[in-house]
Coordinates of C-alpha atoms (C1' of nucleotides) in Angstrom, one line a residue:
Chain J
M1 CA -169.2 59.1 -92.3
L2 CA -166.7 56.5 -92.6
Q3 CA -166.3 57.1 -96.3
K4 CA -165.8 60.7 -95.6
V5 CA -163.1 60.1 -93.2
K6 CA -161.4 57.8 -95.6
Q7 CA -161.7 60.2 -98.4
E8 CA -160.1 62.8 -96.3
E9 CA -157.4 60.4 -95.5
Q10 CA -156.8 59.7 -99.1
L11 CA -156.5 63.3 -99.7
L12 CA -154.1 63.8 -96.9
L13 CA -152.2 60.9 -98.0
S14 CA -151.8 62.0 -101.5
G15 CA -150.7 65.4 -100.4
E16 CA -148.5 64.3 -97.6
S17 CA -145.3 62.4 -97.9
F18 CA -144.4 59.2 -96.3
N19 CA -144.3 60.2 -92.8
H20 CA -147.9 60.2 -92.6
P21 CA -148.9 58.4 -89.5
P22 CA -151.0 55.4 -90.4
K23 CA -153.2 55.9 -87.5
C24 CA -154.7 58.9 -89.2
M25 CA -155.6 57.0 -92.2
T26 CA -157.0 54.1 -90.4
I27 CA -159.1 55.8 -88.1
E28 CA -162.7 54.9 -88.5
D29 CA -164.2 56.6 -85.6
P30 CA -165.3 60.1 -85.4
A31 CA -163.5 60.2 -82.1
S32 CA -160.4 60.5 -84.2
E33 CA -161.2 63.7 -85.7
R34 CA -158.7 65.3 -83.6
C35 CA -156.2 63.8 -85.9
K36 CA -157.6 65.0 -89.1
N37 CA -154.5 66.9 -89.8
S38 CA -151.6 64.7 -90.0
K39 CA -149.3 67.5 -88.9
A40 CA -151.3 67.9 -85.9
C41 CA -151.1 64.3 -85.3
N42 CA -147.4 64.3 -85.6
N43 CA -147.0 67.2 -83.4
K44 CA -149.1 65.6 -80.9
L45 CA -147.2 62.5 -81.2
Q46 CA -143.9 63.9 -80.7
P47 CA -143.9 64.7 -77.0
E48 CA -145.4 61.4 -76.3
I49 CA -142.7 59.6 -78.1
T50 CA -139.9 61.6 -76.6
S51 CA -141.4 60.7 -73.3
R52 CA -140.8 57.2 -74.3
E53 CA -137.2 57.6 -74.1
I54 CA -137.3 56.4 -70.6
M55 CA -138.6 53.2 -71.8
P56 CA -136.3 50.7 -70.4
R57 CA -134.3 49.1 -73.0
S58 CA -133.8 46.0 -71.1
L59 CA -137.4 45.4 -71.2
E60 CA -137.8 42.8 -73.8
L61 CA -135.5 44.2 -76.3
N62 CA -136.2 43.1 -79.7
S63 CA -135.5 44.7 -83.0
I64 CA -138.6 46.8 -83.0
H65 CA -138.0 48.1 -79.6
D66 CA -134.5 48.9 -80.4
F67 CA -135.7 50.6 -83.4
E68 CA -138.3 52.5 -81.6
V69 CA -136.1 53.7 -78.9
G70 CA -133.5 54.7 -81.4
S71 CA -136.0 56.6 -83.4
A72 CA -137.3 58.3 -80.4
E73 CA -134.1 59.4 -79.0
T74 CA -132.5 60.9 -82.0
C75 CA -134.1 60.6 -85.3
S76 CA -130.9 60.3 -87.2
G77 CA -129.0 58.8 -84.5
P78 CA -126.7 55.9 -85.0
T79 CA -129.0 53.5 -83.4
N80 CA -131.7 53.7 -86.0
E81 CA -129.5 53.1 -88.9
A82 CA -132.3 51.5 -90.7
V83 CA -134.1 54.8 -90.8
S84 CA -131.2 57.1 -91.2
S85 CA -129.7 55.1 -94.0
K86 CA -132.7 55.2 -96.1
S87 CA -132.2 57.5 -98.9
S88 CA -135.6 58.7 -99.8
I89 CA -137.2 57.8 -96.6
S90 CA -134.7 59.4 -94.4
E91 CA -135.5 62.7 -96.0
S92 CA -138.7 62.7 -94.1
C93 CA -136.9 62.1 -90.9
T94 CA -136.4 65.5 -89.4
S95 CA -135.0 66.1 -86.1
L96 CA -138.3 67.0 -84.7
F97 CA -140.1 63.8 -84.8
P98 CA -139.2 60.3 -85.5
D99 CA -139.9 58.7 -88.7
F100 CA -142.2 55.8 -88.2
S101 CA -143.1 55.6 -91.8
I102 CA -141.1 52.5 -92.2
L103 CA -142.8 50.9 -89.4
R104 CA -146.0 51.4 -91.0
G105 CA -145.4 48.7 -93.4
E106 CA -147.9 48.5 -96.1
I107 CA -149.7 51.6 -95.4
C108 CA -146.9 54.0 -95.8
L109 CA -145.0 51.8 -98.2
D110 CA -148.0 52.0 -100.4
N111 CA -146.8 55.4 -101.4
F112 CA -143.5 54.2 -102.5
S113 CA -142.5 53.5 -106.0
I114 CA -141.0 50.3 -106.7
R115 CA -137.6 51.8 -106.8
E116 CA -138.1 53.3 -103.5
L117 CA -139.3 50.1 -102.2
Q118 CA -136.3 48.4 -103.5
E119 CA -134.2 51.0 -101.9
A120 CA -136.0 50.5 -98.6
F121 CA -135.5 46.8 -99.1
R122 CA -131.8 47.3 -99.6
T123 CA -131.4 49.4 -96.5
T124 CA -133.5 47.0 -94.5
F125 CA -131.8 43.8 -95.6
G126 CA -128.5 45.1 -96.7
R127 CA -128.8 43.7 -100.1
Q128 CA -130.2 44.5 -103.4
T129 CA -133.3 43.1 -104.7
S130 CA -134.6 42.9 -108.2
V131 CA -138.1 42.1 -107.3
K132 CA -140.5 44.3 -108.9
D133 CA -143.5 43.1 -107.0
K134 CA -144.6 45.9 -104.9
L135 CA -146.6 43.8 -102.6
W136 CA -143.8 41.5 -102.1
L137 CA -141.4 44.3 -101.4
K138 CA -143.7 45.9 -98.9
R139 CA -144.3 42.7 -97.1
R140 CA -140.6 41.9 -97.1
I141 CA -139.7 45.3 -95.7
A142 CA -142.3 45.1 -93.1
M143 CA -141.3 41.7 -92.3
G144 CA -137.7 42.7 -92.1
L145 CA -138.5 45.4 -89.7
T146 CA -140.5 43.2 -87.5
N147 CA -138.4 40.2 -87.9
S148 CA -138.0 38.2 -84.7
C149 CA -140.4 40.5 -83.1
H150 CA -141.9 38.8 -80.2
V151 CA -145.1 40.8 -80.1
P152 CA -145.5 41.0 -76.4
S153 CA -148.9 42.4 -76.7
T154 CA -151.0 43.8 -74.0
S155 CA -153.2 46.3 -75.6
F156 CA -154.8 45.1 -78.6
T157 CA -157.1 42.3 -79.3
I158 CA -158.6 40.7 -82.3
K159 CA -162.2 40.9 -83.0
D160 CA -164.2 40.1 -86.1
N161 CA -161.1 39.5 -88.0
K162 CA -159.8 42.9 -87.0
I163 CA -157.1 43.9 -84.8
I164 CA -158.6 46.2 -82.3
L165 CA -156.1 48.5 -81.0
S166 CA -156.5 49.5 -77.4
E167 CA -155.3 52.9 -77.0
A168 CA -156.6 55.8 -75.1
K169 CA -154.9 58.9 -76.0
E170 CA -151.6 59.0 -77.6
G171 CA -149.2 57.3 -75.4
E172 CA -151.0 57.5 -72.2
P173 CA -150.0 54.8 -69.9
E174 CA -153.5 54.1 -68.7
R175 CA -154.5 53.1 -72.1
L176 CA -154.9 49.6 -70.8
Q177 CA -157.9 50.8 -69.0
Q178 CA -159.5 52.6 -71.8
S179 CA -162.9 52.1 -73.0
K180 CA -163.7 49.7 -75.6
N181 CA -165.3 52.3 -77.6
E182 CA -162.1 54.1 -78.0
A183 CA -160.4 51.0 -78.7
E184 CA -162.7 50.4 -81.6
S185 CA -161.9 53.7 -82.9
L186 CA -158.5 52.6 -83.8
S187 CA -159.5 49.3 -85.2
M188 CA -157.5 48.4 -88.1
N189 CA -158.7 46.8 -91.2
I190 CA -156.3 44.1 -91.0
H191 CA -157.7 40.7 -91.6
L192 CA -155.9 37.9 -90.1
I193 CA -156.5 35.0 -92.3
N194 CA -154.0 32.9 -90.6
A195 CA -155.4 30.8 -87.9
S196 CA -152.6 31.7 -85.7
S197 CA -154.2 35.0 -85.3
Q198 CA -155.6 33.8 -82.1
D199 CA -152.3 34.2 -80.7
F200 CA -152.7 37.8 -80.9
K201 CA -155.6 37.6 -78.6
T202 CA -153.4 39.0 -75.9
T203 CA -152.8 42.6 -75.8
L204 CA -149.8 44.4 -76.8
N205 CA -147.2 45.7 -74.6
N206 CA -148.3 49.0 -73.4
N207 CA -145.1 50.6 -74.3
M208 CA -145.9 50.6 -77.8
T209 CA -147.5 53.3 -79.6
D210 CA -150.2 52.7 -82.0
Q211 CA -147.9 53.4 -84.9
Q212 CA -145.6 50.8 -83.8
L213 CA -148.5 48.5 -83.4
S214 CA -149.6 49.1 -86.8
G215 CA -146.2 48.5 -88.1
K216 CA -145.9 45.3 -86.3
R217 CA -149.2 44.1 -87.2
L218 CA -148.7 44.8 -90.8
G219 CA -145.6 42.9 -90.7
L220 CA -147.0 40.1 -88.7
S221 CA -150.2 39.5 -90.4
P222 CA -149.6 36.8 -92.8
S223 CA -152.7 37.5 -94.7
N224 CA -151.3 37.4 -98.2
H225 CA -151.1 34.2 -100.0
D226 CA -147.9 35.0 -101.5
V227 CA -146.8 32.8 -104.2
N228 CA -143.3 33.1 -103.2
D229 CA -142.1 30.1 -101.3
E230 CA -139.1 31.7 -99.8
N231 CA -141.2 34.5 -98.7
C232 CA -143.4 32.2 -96.9
Q233 CA -140.4 30.6 -95.2
M234 CA -139.2 34.0 -94.2
E235 CA -142.5 34.8 -92.8
H236 CA -142.6 31.7 -90.8
C237 CA -139.2 32.4 -89.5
A238 CA -140.2 35.8 -88.4
A239 CA -143.6 35.1 -87.1
K240 CA -142.9 32.0 -85.1
R241 CA -140.2 30.7 -83.1
M242 CA -138.4 28.3 -85.1
R243 CA -138.2 24.8 -83.9
K244 CA -135.6 22.4 -84.9
P245 CA -136.9 20.7 -87.9
T246 CA -137.4 17.1 -87.9
K247 CA -135.8 14.8 -90.3
R248 CA -139.0 14.3 -92.1
Y249 CA -139.4 18.0 -92.4
I250 CA -136.0 18.3 -93.9
E251 CA -136.8 15.6 -96.3
E252 CA -139.9 17.3 -97.4
L253 CA -138.2 20.6 -97.6
S254 CA -135.6 19.0 -99.7
E255 CA -138.3 17.7 -102.0
L256 CA -140.0 21.0 -102.2
E257 CA -136.8 23.0 -102.8
T258 CA -135.6 20.6 -105.4
R259 CA -138.7 21.2 -107.3
E260 CA -138.4 24.9 -106.8
C261 CA -134.8 25.1 -107.8
T262 CA -135.2 23.0 -110.8
A263 CA -138.3 24.5 -112.1
K264 CA -137.4 28.1 -112.1
S265 CA -134.0 29.7 -112.0
Y266 CA -133.7 29.9 -108.4
S267 CA -133.0 33.0 -106.6
C268 CA -133.1 31.4 -103.2
V269 CA -129.7 32.4 -102.4
K270 CA -130.9 35.7 -101.1
I271 CA -132.8 34.3 -98.3
S272 CA -130.0 33.0 -96.5
E273 CA -127.5 35.5 -97.2
R274 CA -127.9 37.1 -93.9
S275 CA -127.8 33.9 -92.1
H276 CA -125.1 33.1 -89.8
F277 CA -124.3 30.0 -91.7
P278 CA -122.7 29.8 -95.0
S279 CA -125.9 28.4 -96.1
K280 CA -126.1 29.5 -99.6
R281 CA -127.7 26.6 -101.2
Q282 CA -125.1 24.7 -102.9
I283 CA -125.8 22.2 -105.5
K284 CA -123.0 19.8 -105.7
P285 CA -123.8 17.2 -108.3
V286 CA -121.7 14.2 -108.3
C287 CA -121.3 12.9 -111.7
D288 CA -120.3 9.6 -112.9
G289 CA -117.0 9.7 -114.6
K290 CA -118.1 8.0 -117.7
T291 CA -121.6 9.0 -118.3
Q292 CA -121.5 12.4 -116.7
R293 CA -124.9 11.7 -115.5
R294 CA -125.9 13.1 -112.2
I295 CA -126.2 10.4 -109.7
F296 CA -127.0 12.4 -106.7
S297 CA -126.3 15.8 -105.4
T298 CA -126.4 17.5 -102.1
R299 CA -126.7 21.0 -101.0
H300 CA -127.0 22.9 -97.8
I301 CA -130.2 24.1 -96.5
S302 CA -130.7 26.1 -93.5
V303 CA -133.8 25.8 -91.5
G304 CA -134.3 28.0 -88.6
G305 CA -130.7 28.5 -87.9
F306 CA -129.7 24.9 -88.5
S307 CA -127.7 24.0 -91.4
F308 CA -128.1 20.7 -93.1
E309 CA -126.6 19.0 -96.0
V310 CA -129.3 17.1 -97.7
P311 CA -128.8 14.9 -100.6
Y312 CA -131.5 15.1 -103.2
V313 CA -131.7 11.4 -103.1
L314 CA -133.6 11.9 -99.9
R315 CA -136.7 12.6 -101.9
T316 CA -137.0 9.0 -102.7
R317 CA -136.7 7.9 -99.2
R318 CA -139.6 8.2 -97.0
R319 CA -137.7 8.2 -93.8
Q320 CA -134.3 8.0 -92.3
P321 CA -132.5 10.3 -94.6
R322 CA -129.3 9.1 -95.9
K323 CA -126.5 10.7 -94.1
N324 CA -123.8 8.5 -95.3
F325 CA -122.1 8.4 -98.5
V326 CA -121.3 4.8 -97.8
D327 CA -124.9 3.9 -98.3
L328 CA -124.8 5.5 -101.7
M329 CA -121.6 3.9 -102.6
E330 CA -123.1 0.6 -102.0
Y331 CA -125.5 1.3 -104.8
N332 CA -123.2 3.2 -107.0
P333 CA -119.8 1.8 -106.6
A334 CA -118.7 3.7 -109.7
T335 CA -119.0 6.9 -107.9
I336 CA -116.7 6.0 -105.2
S337 CA -113.7 7.4 -107.0
H338 CA -115.3 10.7 -106.7
M339 CA -116.0 10.4 -103.1
V340 CA -113.1 8.8 -101.7
K341 CA -112.4 11.7 -99.6
A342 CA -115.9 11.8 -98.3
A343 CA -115.8 8.2 -97.6
V344 CA -112.7 8.5 -95.6
M345 CA -113.9 11.5 -93.7
I346 CA -117.3 10.4 -93.0
P347 CA -117.5 7.9 -90.2
A348 CA -119.5 4.8 -90.5
L349 CA -122.5 6.2 -88.7
E350 CA -124.6 3.2 -88.3
E351 CA -122.1 0.8 -87.0
G352 CA -120.5 3.3 -84.8
S353 CA -123.7 4.1 -83.1
G354 CA -125.0 0.7 -83.3
N355 CA -122.1 -0.7 -81.4
G356 CA -122.6 1.8 -78.7
S357 CA -126.3 1.5 -78.3
R358 CA -127.1 -2.0 -79.1
S359 CA -124.4 -4.3 -78.2
R360 CA -122.8 -3.6 -75.0
E361 CA -121.8 -7.1 -74.7
I362 CA -119.4 -7.1 -77.5
V363 CA -116.6 -9.3 -76.4
S364 CA -114.1 -8.7 -79.1
V365 CA -114.4 -5.8 -81.4
P366 CA -112.6 -6.3 -84.6
V367 CA -110.3 -3.6 -85.4
Q368 CA -110.1 -2.9 -89.0
I369 CA -108.1 -0.7 -91.3
L370 CA -110.1 0.6 -94.1
Q371 CA -108.2 1.2 -97.2
L372 CA -109.6 2.7 -100.2
S373 CA -107.7 2.3 -103.4
V374 CA -109.0 3.7 -106.5
A375 CA -108.5 1.6 -109.5
G376 CA -109.4 2.4 -113.0
E377 CA -112.6 4.2 -113.8
G378 CA -114.1 4.5 -110.5
D379 CA -113.7 0.9 -109.6
V380 CA -112.8 0.7 -106.1
K381 CA -111.7 -2.2 -104.1
M382 CA -112.2 -2.2 -100.5
N383 CA -109.6 -3.9 -98.6
T384 CA -110.4 -4.6 -95.1
K385 CA -107.9 -5.9 -92.8
T386 CA -109.5 -7.7 -90.1
L387 CA -107.3 -8.1 -87.1
N388 CA -109.7 -9.9 -85.0
C389 CA -112.3 -11.9 -86.7
E390 CA -112.7 -15.2 -85.3
E391 CA -113.5 -18.2 -87.4
D392 CA -113.8 -16.3 -90.6
L393 CA -110.6 -17.4 -92.1
D394 CA -112.2 -19.5 -94.6
L395 CA -113.9 -16.5 -96.0
H396 CA -111.1 -14.2 -96.4
H397 CA -110.5 -15.1 -99.9
K398 CA -113.8 -13.7 -100.8
G399 CA -113.7 -10.1 -100.9
L400 CA -117.3 -9.8 -100.6
D401 CA -117.5 -11.7 -97.4
A402 CA -114.9 -9.8 -95.7
N403 CA -116.3 -6.7 -97.1
G404 CA -119.8 -7.4 -96.1
D405 CA -118.7 -8.4 -92.8
T406 CA -116.8 -5.6 -91.4
T407 CA -115.9 -3.1 -94.0
Y408 CA -117.7 -0.2 -92.5
G409 CA -117.4 -1.5 -89.1
N410 CA -115.6 0.1 -86.2
A411 CA -112.8 1.7 -87.9
N412 CA -114.1 5.2 -87.6
T413 CA -112.1 7.4 -85.5
Q414 CA -114.5 10.2 -85.6
P415 CA -117.2 10.3 -83.1
A416 CA -120.3 8.8 -84.6
P417 CA -123.2 11.1 -84.4
K418 CA -125.6 9.8 -82.0
G419 CA -129.1 8.9 -83.0
S420 CA -128.1 8.1 -86.5
A421 CA -130.5 5.6 -87.7
R422 CA -129.4 2.2 -88.4
R423 CA -129.3 2.1 -92.1
K424 CA -128.1 -1.0 -93.5
H425 CA -128.9 -1.3 -97.0
H426 CA -127.4 -4.5 -97.8
R427 CA -124.9 -6.4 -96.0
A428 CA -124.5 -9.8 -97.3
W429 CA -124.6 -12.6 -94.9
T430 CA -121.4 -14.3 -94.6
L431 CA -121.1 -18.0 -94.2
C432 CA -119.7 -17.4 -90.9
E433 CA -122.8 -15.5 -89.8
V434 CA -125.0 -18.2 -91.3
R435 CA -123.2 -20.8 -89.3
K436 CA -123.5 -18.8 -86.2
L437 CA -127.1 -18.3 -86.8
V438 CA -127.8 -21.9 -87.4
D439 CA -125.8 -22.7 -84.4
G440 CA -127.7 -20.3 -82.4
V441 CA -131.0 -21.7 -83.5
A442 CA -129.8 -25.1 -82.7
K443 CA -128.7 -24.0 -79.3
Y444 CA -131.4 -21.7 -78.2
G445 CA -134.2 -22.5 -80.6
A446 CA -135.8 -20.6 -83.3
G447 CA -137.6 -17.6 -82.2
R448 CA -135.3 -16.6 -79.4
W449 CA -133.6 -14.2 -81.7
S450 CA -132.6 -11.7 -79.2
E451 CA -130.9 -14.3 -77.2
I452 CA -129.1 -15.7 -80.3
R453 CA -128.0 -12.3 -81.2
R454 CA -126.7 -11.6 -77.8
L455 CA -124.9 -14.8 -77.4
A456 CA -123.9 -15.8 -80.9
F457 CA -123.7 -12.6 -82.7
A458 CA -121.9 -10.5 -80.2
S459 CA -119.3 -9.6 -82.7
Y460 CA -121.7 -8.7 -85.4
S461 CA -123.2 -5.6 -84.1
Y462 CA -125.1 -4.8 -87.2
R463 CA -127.2 -7.9 -87.1
T464 CA -130.3 -7.3 -85.1
S465 CA -132.6 -9.9 -83.9
V466 CA -134.9 -9.0 -86.7
D467 CA -132.2 -9.7 -89.1
L468 CA -131.6 -13.0 -87.6
K469 CA -135.2 -13.8 -87.8
D470 CA -135.4 -12.7 -91.4
K471 CA -132.3 -14.6 -92.3
W472 CA -133.6 -17.7 -90.7
R473 CA -136.7 -17.4 -92.6
N474 CA -134.8 -17.1 -95.7
L475 CA -132.7 -20.0 -94.9
L476 CA -135.7 -22.0 -94.2
R477 CA -137.2 -21.1 -97.5
A478 CA -134.0 -21.8 -99.3
S479 CA -133.6 -25.1 -97.7
L480 CA -137.1 -26.1 -98.5
A481 CA -137.1 -24.7 -102.0
Q482 CA -133.7 -25.7 -103.0
Y483 CA -133.9 -29.2 -101.8
P484 CA -136.2 -30.8 -104.2
T485 CA -134.8 -29.0 -107.2
K486 CA -131.4 -30.1 -106.4
K487 CA -130.0 -27.6 -108.8
E488 CA -128.0 -25.7 -106.3
A489 CA -124.9 -26.4 -108.3
K490 CA -126.2 -24.2 -111.0
N491 CA -126.9 -21.4 -108.7
F492 CA -123.7 -21.9 -107.0
G493 CA -121.7 -20.3 -109.7
K494 CA -124.1 -17.5 -110.4
Q495 CA -125.0 -16.2 -107.1
T496 CA -123.4 -13.0 -106.1
S497 CA -124.2 -13.6 -102.5
V498 CA -122.8 -16.3 -100.5
P499 CA -124.0 -19.7 -101.6
I500 CA -125.2 -21.5 -98.7
P501 CA -123.6 -24.9 -98.5
T502 CA -125.9 -27.8 -98.7
P503 CA -125.0 -29.1 -95.3
I504 CA -126.1 -25.9 -93.7
L505 CA -129.3 -26.0 -95.6
S506 CA -129.9 -29.5 -94.5
Q507 CA -129.2 -28.6 -91.0
V508 CA -131.6 -25.8 -91.3
R509 CA -134.2 -28.2 -92.4
E510 CA -133.5 -30.4 -89.5
L511 CA -133.6 -27.7 -87.1
A512 CA -136.9 -26.5 -88.5
K513 CA -138.3 -29.9 -88.2
L514 CA -137.1 -30.1 -84.7
Q515 CA -138.5 -26.8 -83.8
T516 CA -141.9 -27.7 -85.2
Q517 CA -141.9 -31.0 -83.5
T518 CA -141.0 -29.8 -80.1
G519 CA -143.0 -27.1 -81.3
I520 CA -144.6 -24.2 -79.9
K521 CA -145.6 -23.4 -83.3
P522 CA -147.8 -25.9 -85.1
S523 CA -147.4 -25.2 -88.7
P524 CA -146.7 -28.5 -90.2
K525 CA -147.7 -27.6 -93.7
K526 CA -144.7 -25.4 -94.0
F527 CA -142.4 -28.3 -93.5
A528 CA -144.5 -30.8 -95.3
G529 CA -141.5 -31.8 -97.3
R530 CA -140.3 -35.0 -95.9
G531 CA -137.1 -34.4 -94.2
G532 CA -135.2 -37.5 -94.7
R533 CA -132.5 -37.0 -97.2
P534 CA -129.4 -37.9 -95.3
L535 CA -126.4 -35.8 -96.0
Q536 CA -122.9 -35.6 -94.9
G537 CA -122.5 -33.7 -91.7
E538 CA -126.1 -33.0 -91.6
G539 CA -126.4 -34.2 -88.1
S540 CA -127.3 -31.8 -85.4
G541 CA -124.0 -32.4 -83.7
F542 CA -122.1 -30.6 -86.3
L543 CA -122.7 -27.1 -85.3
Chain S
dA1 C1' -138.1 -4.3 -76.3
dT2 C1' -139.1 -8.5 -78.7
dT3 C1' -141.2 -11.3 -82.0
dA4 C1' -143.9 -12.6 -86.0
dG5 C1' -145.2 -11.8 -90.4
dG6 C1' -146.2 -9.2 -94.7
dG7 C1' -144.0 -6.5 -98.3
Chain Z
dC1 C1' -134.3 -5.2 -95.5
dC2 C1' -138.1 -2.6 -94.2
dC3 C1' -142.3 -1.9 -91.8
dT4 C1' -145.8 -2.9 -88.6
dA5 C1' -148.8 -5.2 -85.5
dA6 C1' -149.0 -7.7 -81.5
dT7 C1' -147.2 -8.9 -77.1

DNA sequence: ATTAGGG
DNA sequence: CCCTAAT
């Protein structure tokens, strides 16, 4: 019986044109025999649909509803431009009954040739497509028509991987009450593979006709494992409410898209063309002036209505995506010349926010003037003018120190985006800082890092207590390691970082010894090296 | 949030 | 410096 019906349907389909109502071909129940003739079906449908005109527009207006109402009112009216503008499809749209063929998604689109599908795609999305994949086109069109559809469903359920449409007669309001038997009669052979199909468990809004339902369902059932990534994105955008993507998500997306865009000649532009944002993916490689090698590149991505600029470098970072060119510049100073503008325009995110969030107790905030001067082939010298840096005068001759100290400090006039992660790749410890640290340890004791930071590092907002602890550990190591070898003189000239003066190291040793003695922490083996070598100024009174 | 410790 | 566990 079923076969028979289907065969009939096939026949009808082959004979009929696109405006064949899908309901008639999906009917599996003998109860639907009344619809054997598609014309009859359509004729029946018409009064019902026109009666829908009174459907309140304000009631959950979405694209589909708009569309439906428009179709119902006047078939070629201005409201349903999607229909009326279709070249081949619109032919079937007479003034007598609305054309729901488009809404029928796969079923009716099945009959389209690729060219027609492309045309439909064009009128749906307002742009051309060169895709020849029929399936893809169908799904795209259906998706486009159901995009952002909210599916307020009250009259169909899912059962046995089928969407069971609850509908009594065509368009009767009491279809909500109809018998299950009748409901089964209209069950669609739509398999919802997606686990989210449970979401459809609710029933559809009773304002919808079965045709509309079928259209929606076709659009919404993400049952195809499409290979196309962008298509999947599109689907998700349409099927779910988008949530603001997390940083991690952006990163991963970045990774994915990088692969995608490098592997094949990407055609991803077309996704976002209709977006509100100018979010055509832009690839902006930054090349080294000399080697012309790509160092990094960024491009815009738009996810769920949010536009981001994501450097490809992010792929290598597992967290805390780099937002700041400064970070990159630290590693690729040669690229600075290409990014001076960016460097000037981009605020120092980390310090800006760090100051605000972490150190309220800042007594004196050094005001700096950041000057970028491009010299030669990308060699940039950072000149920081520190107006208020106490006790650092002895270091000013070292560009590195001054640089590491406050270069990216508080000079930003732009508001620092909040929540920007503290990302300090490398900020060399200045002698000043080391002294302060040692002083703090001497005063407050090792281990009370937060206190030291608060009291002794008030003006160094970028040093956290963890930093202090780490530095102290390193100092300790250095002091212990360096002491027996006594070859610090050799390292002195080579080290790029600040060579820690011997007195300080000795002092560190002393302090360490002291700490262990008074010690909360019994770890004598660490400081097994006998501490006695007397040095100038080594006494604890010095700092 | 702070600290300690491994990486 | 980063990360994480422990507190």
